[in-house]
Amino acid sequence: MTQPAVLESAAALSSVMDMARGRLTVCTDTVRMRVTDMRGVFSNQEACSTLETEGNPTVYEVNRTEPELGDDSLCYASTIVYPGRVGEEYFMTRGHTHVKGSAPEIYLTVRGEGMMLLQTHDGKIQALSMASGTILYVPGETAHRIVNVAEEALITFAVYPATAGIDYDEIQRTGFSRIVHAGPDGPDLVPNPNYPSTVEGITS
């Protein structure tokens, strides 16, 4: 691709982020995940079914921009995780790894309050706090999930390599070894009752 063509392509993807709502004025893909789309993700399926019949609210939304500028390109996305709970479990994203396992990702929390769950393939997990202005680096070979623990939308902006690819399969099969519940003293990281007991190395 010639340099003028590269500049024209980049200019075509120039976008503005609505800092209050989290949406991008220009994006190549928008995904909205409702409760029905999250079957098997939340641990309390009975509570999930109840929410489905009571309006089936949107859990989160992703506005993704993936320019076709070559293998060295960077992609970016905004994610809005809405406030809410399924039973005692906070609204969250499905969580994913990258098809190219070594690919990292950087997240900036624009507004709201939440937690980022990071999990290795053997089940070791870490929970990091997210608040406005927080920048988190997600290393390669690490599953990651965003959890909203507040009463307002949690909005993030992420950047990752174009070659990363998004893989939901591993997390769909096993889930995360810990989930975030609303406890009497605030968010609490508790064992996931549906996590396979054959996976070892779980730490809190």
Short mmCIF file of C-alpha atoms in Angstrom, two decimals:
data_model
loop_
_atom_site.label_atom_id
_atom_site.label_comp_id
_atom_site.label_asym_id
_atom_site.label_seq_id
_atom_site.Cartn_x
_atom_site.Cartn_y
_atom_site.Cartn_z
CA MET A 1 0.00 0.00 0.00
CA THR A 2 1.43 3.39 -0.97
CA GLN A 3 2.03 6.08 1.62
CA PRO A 4 -0.80 8.33 0.31
CA ALA A 5 -3.17 5.34 0.44
CA VAL A 6 -2.11 4.60 4.01
CA LEU A 7 -2.77 8.20 5.02
CA GLU A 8 -6.15 8.21 3.31
CA SER A 9 -7.16 4.95 5.02
CA ALA A 10 -6.07 6.26 8.41
CA ALA A 11 -7.97 9.52 7.92
CA ALA A 12 -11.10 7.59 6.95
CA LEU A 13 -11.01 5.87 10.34
CA SER A 14 -10.58 9.05 12.36
CA SER A 15 -13.22 8.87 15.08
CA VAL A 16 -14.49 10.71 18.14
CA MET A 17 -15.36 8.97 21.39
CA ASP A 18 -18.41 10.11 23.33
CA MET A 19 -16.82 10.19 26.79
CA ALA A 20 -20.19 10.09 28.55
CA ARG A 21 -21.72 7.20 26.59
CA GLY A 22 -18.61 5.39 25.37
CA ARG A 23 -19.57 5.18 21.72
CA LEU A 24 -17.33 5.88 18.71
CA THR A 25 -18.57 8.04 15.83
CA VAL A 26 -16.75 5.80 13.36
CA CYS A 27 -16.29 2.06 13.88
CA THR A 28 -16.17 -1.05 11.74
CA ASP A 29 -18.17 -3.28 14.07
CA THR A 30 -20.65 -2.85 16.93
CA VAL A 31 -21.73 -5.74 19.15
CA ARG A 32 -24.43 -5.58 21.81
CA MET A 33 -24.68 -8.47 24.24
CA ARG A 34 -27.98 -9.01 26.03
CA VAL A 35 -28.64 -11.45 28.84
CA THR A 36 -29.81 -14.07 26.31
CA ASP A 37 -26.42 -13.82 24.59
CA MET A 38 -24.67 -14.57 27.90
CA ARG A 39 -26.20 -17.97 28.59
CA GLY A 40 -23.63 -20.16 30.26
CA VAL A 41 -21.44 -17.19 31.20
CA PHE A 42 -23.09 -16.22 34.50
CA SER A 43 -22.99 -18.84 37.24
CA ASN A 44 -26.66 -18.48 38.28
CA GLN A 45 -28.64 -19.70 35.28
CA GLU A 46 -31.99 -19.42 37.09
CA ALA A 47 -31.39 -15.72 37.76
CA CYS A 48 -30.26 -15.33 34.13
CA SER A 49 -33.51 -16.86 32.87
CA THR A 50 -35.52 -14.54 35.11
CA LEU A 51 -33.78 -11.47 33.68
CA GLU A 52 -34.44 -12.72 30.16
CA THR A 53 -38.18 -12.69 30.82
CA GLU A 54 -38.01 -9.32 32.63
CA GLY A 55 -36.78 -7.25 29.70
CA ASN A 56 -33.59 -9.04 28.59
CA PRO A 57 -31.34 -6.00 29.30
CA THR A 58 -28.12 -5.21 27.46
CA VAL A 59 -25.14 -6.35 29.54
CA TYR A 60 -22.41 -4.71 27.47
CA GLU A 61 -21.59 -3.16 24.12
CA VAL A 62 -18.39 -3.07 22.07
CA ASN A 63 -17.57 -0.55 19.33
CA ARG A 64 -14.58 -1.96 17.45
CA THR A 65 -12.41 -0.32 14.77
CA GLU A 66 -10.12 -2.61 12.79
CA PRO A 67 -8.29 -0.80 9.97
CA GLU A 68 -6.95 -2.91 7.10
CA LEU A 69 -3.51 -1.31 6.99
CA GLY A 70 -1.31 -4.40 7.24
CA ASP A 71 -0.03 -6.78 9.88
CA ASP A 72 1.61 -4.00 11.90
CA SER A 73 -1.67 -2.12 12.33
CA LEU A 74 -3.28 -1.35 15.68
CA CYS A 75 -6.99 -1.79 16.34
CA TYR A 76 -9.01 0.02 18.99
CA ALA A 77 -12.34 -0.44 20.68
CA SER A 78 -14.61 1.05 23.30
CA THR A 79 -16.50 -1.20 25.68
CA ILE A 80 -19.50 -0.15 27.76
CA VAL A 81 -20.46 -2.54 30.56
CA TYR A 82 -23.83 -1.48 31.93
CA PRO A 83 -24.72 -1.57 35.64
CA GLY A 84 -26.65 -4.58 36.83
CA ARG A 85 -26.42 -8.03 38.37
CA VAL A 86 -27.46 -11.57 37.59
CA GLY A 87 -28.32 -12.81 41.04
CA GLU A 88 -25.36 -11.54 43.08
CA GLU A 89 -22.95 -11.57 40.14
CA TYR A 90 -22.15 -8.23 38.53
CA PHE A 91 -22.63 -7.54 34.82
CA MET A 92 -19.44 -8.31 32.90
CA THR A 93 -18.02 -9.10 29.49
CA ARG A 94 -17.73 -12.68 28.23
CA GLY A 95 -13.96 -12.51 28.50
CA HIS A 96 -11.52 -13.65 25.84
CA THR A 97 -8.01 -14.63 24.90
CA HIS A 98 -6.25 -13.79 21.64
CA VAL A 99 -5.93 -16.10 18.66
CA LYS A 100 -2.30 -14.97 18.44
CA GLY A 101 -1.49 -15.95 21.99
CA SER A 102 1.45 -13.58 22.45
CA ALA A 103 -0.59 -10.47 21.55
CA PRO A 104 -1.04 -7.98 24.44
CA GLU A 105 -3.76 -5.36 24.93
CA ILE A 106 -3.92 -2.01 26.72
CA TYR A 107 -7.07 -0.70 28.46
CA LEU A 108 -7.83 2.82 29.62
CA THR A 109 -10.77 3.25 31.98
CA VAL A 110 -12.68 6.31 30.77
CA ARG A 111 -15.33 6.39 33.47
CA GLY A 112 -17.00 4.19 36.04
CA GLU A 113 -15.62 1.63 38.45
CA GLY A 114 -14.88 -2.03 37.94
CA MET A 115 -12.47 -4.92 38.01
CA MET A 116 -10.33 -6.56 35.35
CA LEU A 117 -9.96 -10.31 35.79
CA LEU A 118 -6.75 -11.79 34.33
CA GLN A 119 -6.36 -15.55 34.13
CA THR A 120 -3.61 -17.80 32.83
CA HIS A 121 -4.29 -21.09 31.03
CA ASP A 122 -3.75 -23.10 34.22
CA GLY A 123 -6.37 -21.12 36.17
CA LYS A 124 -4.19 -18.65 38.10
CA ILE A 125 -6.20 -15.45 38.42
CA GLN A 126 -5.66 -11.83 39.43
CA ALA A 127 -8.23 -9.05 39.89
CA LEU A 128 -7.18 -5.45 39.21
CA SER A 129 -9.20 -2.37 40.14
CA MET A 130 -10.51 -0.11 37.39
CA ALA A 131 -11.43 3.55 37.89
CA SER A 132 -11.42 6.64 35.70
CA GLY A 133 -7.88 7.16 34.39
CA THR A 134 -6.62 3.63 35.18
CA ILE A 135 -4.40 2.12 32.48
CA LEU A 136 -4.02 -1.67 32.48
CA TYR A 137 -1.63 -3.73 30.40
CA VAL A 138 -2.92 -7.21 29.56
CA PRO A 139 0.01 -9.51 28.65
CA GLY A 140 -0.20 -12.19 25.99
CA GLU A 141 -1.41 -15.69 26.84
CA THR A 142 -3.85 -14.20 29.37
CA ALA A 143 -7.65 -14.35 29.37
CA HIS A 144 -9.27 -11.09 30.43
CA ARG A 145 -12.74 -9.98 31.48
CA ILE A 146 -14.20 -6.61 32.58
CA VAL A 147 -16.66 -6.48 35.49
CA ASN A 148 -18.78 -3.43 36.37
CA VAL A 149 -19.13 -3.10 40.17
CA ALA A 150 -20.81 0.34 40.27
CA GLU A 151 -24.23 1.88 39.64
CA GLU A 152 -23.16 3.62 36.42
CA ALA A 153 -21.77 2.38 33.11
CA LEU A 154 -18.15 1.25 33.06
CA ILE A 155 -16.50 2.61 29.90
CA THR A 156 -13.09 1.52 28.63
CA PHE A 157 -10.93 2.21 25.57
CA ALA A 158 -8.60 -0.56 24.37
CA VAL A 159 -5.79 -0.87 21.82
CA TYR A 160 -4.45 -4.17 20.47
CA PRO A 161 -2.56 -5.52 17.41
CA ALA A 162 -4.58 -6.17 14.26
CA THR A 163 -3.16 -9.70 14.18
CA ALA A 164 -4.36 -10.51 17.73
CA GLY A 165 -7.73 -12.01 16.87
CA ILE A 166 -10.38 -12.59 19.53
CA ASP A 167 -10.95 -16.09 20.88
CA TYR A 168 -13.94 -16.77 23.14
CA ASP A 169 -13.75 -20.58 23.00
CA GLU A 170 -11.42 -21.30 25.93
CA ILE A 171 -13.40 -19.10 28.31
CA GLN A 172 -16.69 -20.45 26.99
CA ARG A 173 -15.52 -23.97 27.92
CA THR A 174 -14.09 -23.29 31.39
CA GLY A 175 -15.09 -19.80 32.53
CA PHE A 176 -12.93 -17.96 35.06
CA SER A 177 -11.89 -19.64 38.30
CA ARG A 178 -13.25 -16.69 40.29
CA ILE A 179 -16.35 -14.55 39.84
CA VAL A 180 -17.22 -11.16 41.32
CA HIS A 181 -20.20 -11.15 43.72
CA ALA A 182 -21.89 -8.28 45.51
CA GLY A 183 -20.92 -8.92 49.13
CA PRO A 184 -22.06 -7.13 52.31
CA ASP A 185 -18.92 -5.00 52.24
CA GLY A 186 -18.75 -4.49 48.48
CA PRO A 187 -17.46 -6.56 45.55
CA ASP A 188 -16.10 -9.92 46.59
CA LEU A 189 -13.99 -12.35 44.53
CA VAL A 190 -15.41 -15.81 45.15
CA PRO A 191 -14.83 -19.29 43.64
CA ASN A 192 -16.79 -20.02 40.47
CA PRO A 193 -19.00 -23.03 41.32
CA ASN A 194 -19.02 -24.06 37.64
CA TYR A 195 -15.26 -23.96 37.12
CA PRO A 196 -13.84 -27.40 36.20
CA SER A 197 -12.19 -29.02 39.21
CA THR A 198 -9.65 -30.65 36.88
CA VAL A 199 -7.94 -27.30 36.30
CA GLU A 200 -5.31 -26.75 38.98
CA GLY A 201 -3.22 -23.82 40.11
CA ILE A 202 -6.07 -21.54 41.23
CA THR A 203 -5.00 -18.59 43.38
CA SER A 204 -6.91 -15.62 44.67
#
